[in-house]
mmCIF file of C-alpha atoms in Angstrom:
data_model
loop_
_atom_site.group_PDB
_atom_site.id
_atom_site.type_symbol
_atom_site.label_atom_id
_atom_site.label_comp_id
_atom_site.label_asym_id
_atom_site.label_seq_id
_atom_site.Cartn_x
_atom_site.Cartn_y
_atom_site.Cartn_z
ATOM 1 C CA MET A 1 -80.161 68.020 31.949
ATOM 2 C CA SER A 2 -79.380 71.734 31.810
ATOM 3 C CA SER A 3 -75.801 72.973 31.708
ATOM 4 C CA GLU A 4 -76.377 74.674 35.064
ATOM 5 C CA THR A 5 -77.511 71.391 36.651
ATOM 6 C CA LEU A 6 -74.494 69.611 35.158
ATOM 7 C CA LYS A 7 -72.226 72.309 36.606
ATOM 8 C CA GLU A 8 -73.805 71.791 40.017
ATOM 9 C CA LEU A 9 -73.316 68.028 39.699
ATOM 10 C CA ALA A 10 -69.660 68.519 38.783
ATOM 11 C CA GLN A 11 -69.192 70.653 41.919
ATOM 12 C CA ALA A 12 -71.361 68.633 44.314
ATOM 13 C CA PRO A 13 -69.784 67.009 47.353
ATOM 14 C CA LEU A 14 -68.717 63.466 46.554
ATOM 15 C CA GLN A 15 -71.080 62.054 49.202
ATOM 16 C CA GLU A 16 -74.033 63.504 47.281
ATOM 17 C CA ILE A 17 -72.814 62.001 44.017
ATOM 18 C CA LEU A 18 -72.272 58.596 45.617
ATOM 19 C CA HIS A 19 -75.736 58.749 47.137
ATOM 20 C CA LEU A 20 -77.226 59.664 43.758
ATOM 21 C CA LEU A 21 -75.413 56.804 42.009
ATOM 22 C CA LEU A 22 -76.464 54.247 44.595
ATOM 23 C CA ARG A 23 -80.059 55.460 44.384
ATOM 24 C CA GLN A 24 -79.979 55.130 40.585
ATOM 25 C CA LEU A 25 -79.086 51.454 40.947
ATOM 26 C CA ASP A 26 -81.288 50.854 43.980
ATOM 27 C CA GLY A 27 -83.618 48.311 42.365
ATOM 28 C CA ALA A 28 -80.835 46.450 40.591
ATOM 29 C CA LEU A 29 -78.746 46.233 43.757
ATOM 30 C CA THR A 30 -81.475 45.043 46.098
ATOM 31 C CA GLY A 31 -82.771 42.646 43.447
ATOM 32 C CA ARG A 32 -79.355 40.980 43.326
ATOM 33 C CA ASP A 33 -78.461 41.203 47.015
ATOM 34 C CA PRO A 34 -81.218 42.156 49.484
ATOM 35 C CA SER A 35 -78.599 42.673 52.211
ATOM 36 C CA LEU A 36 -77.574 45.896 50.478
ATOM 37 C CA GLY A 37 -80.899 47.415 51.529
ATOM 38 C CA THR A 38 -83.062 49.834 49.652
ATOM 39 C CA HIS A 39 -81.420 53.000 50.943
ATOM 40 C CA PRO A 40 -77.657 53.480 50.851
ATOM 41 C CA SER A 41 -76.366 54.008 54.362
ATOM 42 C CA ARG A 42 -74.346 57.018 55.353
ATOM 43 C CA ASP A 43 -71.656 54.636 56.614
ATOM 44 C CA LEU A 44 -71.370 52.942 53.220
ATOM 45 C CA ILE A 45 -71.198 56.276 51.402
ATOM 46 C CA ALA A 46 -68.610 57.620 53.856
ATOM 47 C CA ALA A 47 -66.538 54.450 53.398
ATOM 48 C CA LEU A 48 -66.669 54.790 49.610
ATOM 49 C CA GLU A 49 -65.674 58.448 49.791
ATOM 50 C CA ALA A 50 -62.755 57.594 52.070
ATOM 51 C CA GLY A 51 -61.644 54.649 49.920
ATOM 52 C CA GLU A 52 -62.197 52.202 52.760
ATOM 53 C CA THR A 53 -63.327 48.624 52.175
ATOM 54 C CA PRO A 54 -65.547 47.400 54.980
ATOM 55 C CA GLU A 55 -67.363 44.125 54.344
ATOM 56 C CA ASN A 56 -70.487 45.681 52.798
ATOM 57 C CA VAL A 57 -68.295 47.472 50.217
ATOM 58 C CA LYS A 58 -66.982 44.059 49.116
ATOM 59 C CA ASP A 59 -70.571 42.805 48.801
ATOM 60 C CA LEU A 60 -71.497 45.911 46.841
ATOM 61 C CA ALA A 61 -68.513 45.484 44.519
ATOM 62 C CA ALA A 62 -69.469 41.889 43.699
ATOM 63 C CA VAL A 63 -72.996 42.939 42.761
ATOM 64 C CA LEU A 64 -71.731 45.898 40.724
ATOM 65 C CA MET A 65 -69.276 43.697 38.802
ATOM 66 C CA ALA A 66 -72.121 41.343 37.879
ATOM 67 C CA LEU A 67 -74.227 44.324 36.819
ATOM 68 C CA VAL A 68 -71.476 45.618 34.519
ATOM 69 C CA GLU A 69 -71.002 42.174 32.980
ATOM 70 C CA ASP A 70 -74.743 41.680 32.443
ATOM 71 C CA ASN A 71 -75.019 45.019 30.661
ATOM 72 C CA LEU A 72 -71.948 44.346 28.555
ATOM 73 C CA LYS A 73 -73.631 41.100 27.492
ATOM 74 C CA ILE A 74 -76.732 43.056 26.464
ATOM 75 C CA LEU A 75 -74.589 45.255 24.246
ATOM 76 C CA ARG A 76 -72.674 42.301 22.781
ATOM 77 C CA HIS A 77 -75.577 39.913 22.241
ATOM 78 C CA ARG A 78 -78.465 42.236 21.492
ATOM 79 C CA LEU A 79 -76.611 44.972 19.625
ATOM 80 C CA SER A 80 -73.368 43.234 18.534
ATOM 81 C CA VAL A 81 -71.147 46.010 19.923
ATOM 82 C CA ASP A 82 -68.786 46.444 22.845
ATOM 83 C CA PHE A 83 -69.092 49.378 25.240
ATOM 84 C CA ALA A 84 -66.953 51.804 23.223
ATOM 85 C CA GLY A 85 -68.757 50.730 20.049
ATOM 86 C CA SER A 86 -72.101 51.320 21.690
ATOM 87 C CA LEU A 87 -71.119 54.830 22.741
ATOM 88 C CA ALA A 88 -69.971 55.645 19.221
ATOM 89 C CA ALA A 89 -72.794 53.829 17.431
ATOM 90 C CA ASP A 90 -75.311 55.607 15.301
ATOM 91 C CA ILE A 91 -78.460 53.924 16.593
ATOM 92 C CA THR A 92 -80.035 54.035 13.140
ATOM 93 C CA GLN A 93 -77.190 51.835 11.855
ATOM 94 C CA LEU A 94 -77.809 49.073 14.388
ATOM 95 C CA THR A 95 -79.648 46.031 13.126
ATOM 96 C CA GLY A 96 -82.536 44.093 14.616
ATOM 97 C CA TRP A 97 -85.375 46.556 14.294
ATOM 98 C CA GLU A 98 -88.189 46.603 11.805
ATOM 99 C CA SER A 99 -90.698 48.984 13.330
ATOM 100 C CA THR A 100 -90.620 52.229 15.235
ATOM 101 C CA ALA A 101 -91.495 50.319 18.399
ATOM 102 C CA ASP A 102 -88.527 47.971 17.833
ATOM 103 C CA PHE A 103 -86.248 50.927 17.182
ATOM 104 C CA LEU A 104 -87.334 52.717 20.363
ATOM 105 C CA SER A 105 -86.970 49.525 22.395
ATOM 106 C CA ILE A 106 -83.425 48.949 21.133
ATOM 107 C CA ALA A 107 -82.480 52.595 21.679
ATOM 108 C CA ASP A 108 -83.799 52.438 25.237
ATOM 109 C CA GLU A 109 -82.025 49.143 25.931
ATOM 110 C CA LYS A 110 -78.757 50.598 24.599
ATOM 111 C CA ALA A 111 -79.072 53.760 26.710
ATOM 112 C CA GLN A 112 -80.031 51.823 29.849
ATOM 113 C CA ALA A 113 -77.084 49.421 29.436
ATOM 114 C CA GLU A 114 -74.613 52.260 28.861
ATOM 115 C CA GLN A 115 -75.880 54.185 31.868
ATOM 116 C CA ALA A 116 -75.778 51.121 34.142
ATOM 117 C CA ILE A 117 -72.185 50.415 33.071
ATOM 118 C CA VAL A 118 -71.124 54.004 33.787
ATOM 119 C CA ILE A 119 -72.827 54.191 37.173
ATOM 120 C CA ALA A 120 -71.642 50.749 38.284
ATOM 121 C CA SER A 121 -68.102 51.460 37.030
ATOM 122 C CA ALA A 122 -67.997 54.774 38.903
ATOM 123 C CA LEU A 123 -69.090 53.019 42.081
ATOM 124 C CA LEU A 124 -66.616 50.179 41.483
ATOM 125 C CA LEU A 125 -63.843 52.726 41.127
ATOM 126 C CA ALA A 126 -64.943 54.180 44.462
ATOM 127 C CA CYS A 127 -64.767 50.620 45.852
ATOM 128 C CA GLY A 128 -61.118 50.435 44.794
ATOM 129 C CA ARG A 129 -61.629 48.484 41.570
ATOM 130 C CA SER A 130 -59.512 50.566 39.189
ATOM 131 C CA GLU A 131 -59.912 48.100 36.308
ATOM 132 C CA TYR A 132 -63.381 49.580 35.742
ATOM 133 C CA ALA A 133 -61.979 53.079 35.206
ATOM 134 C CA SER A 134 -61.418 52.311 31.520
ATOM 135 C CA TYR A 135 -65.192 52.475 30.948
ATOM 136 C CA LEU A 136 -65.240 55.913 32.533
ATOM 137 C CA ILE A 137 -62.394 57.122 30.336
ATOM 138 C CA GLU A 138 -64.249 55.799 27.263
ATOM 139 C CA VAL A 139 -67.316 57.827 28.260
ATOM 140 C CA ILE A 140 -65.254 60.975 28.720
ATOM 141 C CA GLU A 141 -63.477 60.503 25.399
ATOM 142 C CA ASP A 142 -66.751 59.814 23.562
ATOM 143 C CA ASP A 143 -68.306 62.882 25.164
ATOM 144 C CA ALA A 144 -65.535 65.073 23.690
ATOM 145 C CA GLY A 145 -66.179 67.938 26.071
ATOM 146 C CA ALA A 146 -69.951 68.158 25.638
ATOM 147 C CA LEU A 147 -70.318 67.028 29.266
ATOM 148 C CA ASP A 148 -73.441 64.939 29.400
ATOM 149 C CA VAL A 149 -74.369 63.540 32.795
ATOM 150 C CA ASP A 150 -72.492 60.236 32.329
ATOM 151 C CA ALA A 151 -69.302 62.089 31.402
ATOM 152 C CA VAL A 152 -69.653 64.442 34.377
ATOM 153 C CA ILE A 153 -70.037 61.482 36.736
ATOM 154 C CA ALA A 154 -67.135 59.619 35.118
ATOM 155 C CA ARG A 155 -64.856 62.641 35.266
ATOM 156 C CA ARG A 156 -65.792 63.474 38.855
ATOM 157 C CA MET A 157 -65.110 59.944 40.093
ATOM 158 C CA LEU A 158 -61.823 59.586 38.190
ATOM 159 C CA LEU A 159 -60.558 62.903 39.505
ATOM 160 C CA HIS A 160 -61.534 62.034 43.082
ATOM 161 C CA VAL A 161 -60.082 58.545 43.169
ATOM 162 C CA GLY A 162 -56.982 59.541 41.210
ATOM 163 C CA ALA A 163 -56.477 62.591 43.476
ATOM 164 C CA ILE A 164 -56.330 64.827 40.389
ATOM 165 C CA ASP A 165 -57.056 68.538 40.624
ATOM 166 C CA SER A 166 -60.239 69.246 38.650
ATOM 167 C CA ALA A 167 -58.987 72.746 37.825
ATOM 168 C CA ASP A 168 -56.015 71.310 35.951
ATOM 169 C CA ALA A 169 -56.636 71.630 32.206
ATOM 170 C CA ASP A 170 -54.746 68.381 31.658
ATOM 171 C CA ALA A 171 -56.941 66.396 34.073
ATOM 172 C CA PRO A 172 -58.124 63.800 31.476
ATOM 173 C CA SER A 173 -54.520 62.977 30.508
ATOM 174 C CA GLN A 174 -53.616 62.723 34.164
ATOM 175 C CA ALA A 175 -56.546 60.337 34.697
ATOM 176 C CA ARG A 176 -55.290 58.104 31.866
ATOM 177 C CA ALA A 177 -51.762 58.181 33.343
ATOM 178 C CA TRP A 178 -53.161 57.329 36.777
ATOM 179 C CA LEU A 179 -55.038 54.378 35.265
ATOM 180 C CA ARG A 180 -51.857 53.120 33.544
ATOM 181 C CA ASP A 181 -50.024 53.349 36.876
ATOM 182 C CA GLN A 182 -52.822 51.416 38.588
ATOM 183 C CA SER A 183 -52.724 48.633 36.014
ATOM 184 C CA ARG A 184 -48.966 48.236 36.520
ATOM 185 C CA ALA A 185 -49.281 48.031 40.301
#
């Protein structure tokens, strides 16, 4: 993704980002709970943006939590790493591949699992589940300012939910402090 596109994503209205995230998980969500539908409703997106929890947000959160756990299991069982370890891993150092096809399959599985965890965690944070924010902070810290798409999404959602000014240079530290406050509450 170009730096210009990433800049636009970082500035996009939250409703657009929520819509994009829900669309990214469309197949996984409807496969787990057909009542979520194949197109995210404007009402659901507006509720997420406002931090409200109508019944369908609770259904969505349950499916998203299962999705995070399933992808964490992929990382643990298939690659023998946790989420932070997966982000930091040099794919060539991971075991379990003998051919180029194996290598590409493992690399794809790793990337897909990481992306699903980030997207689901961002949506869970929007659903009021602050315990999933730690995955977003890990993505931001691993990104170290390079701002790939996962880090942009993670940062945007943390700043929104934590009511942190994105122009503040200390925003990542404020996000960590907000998360500590949430875990104490």
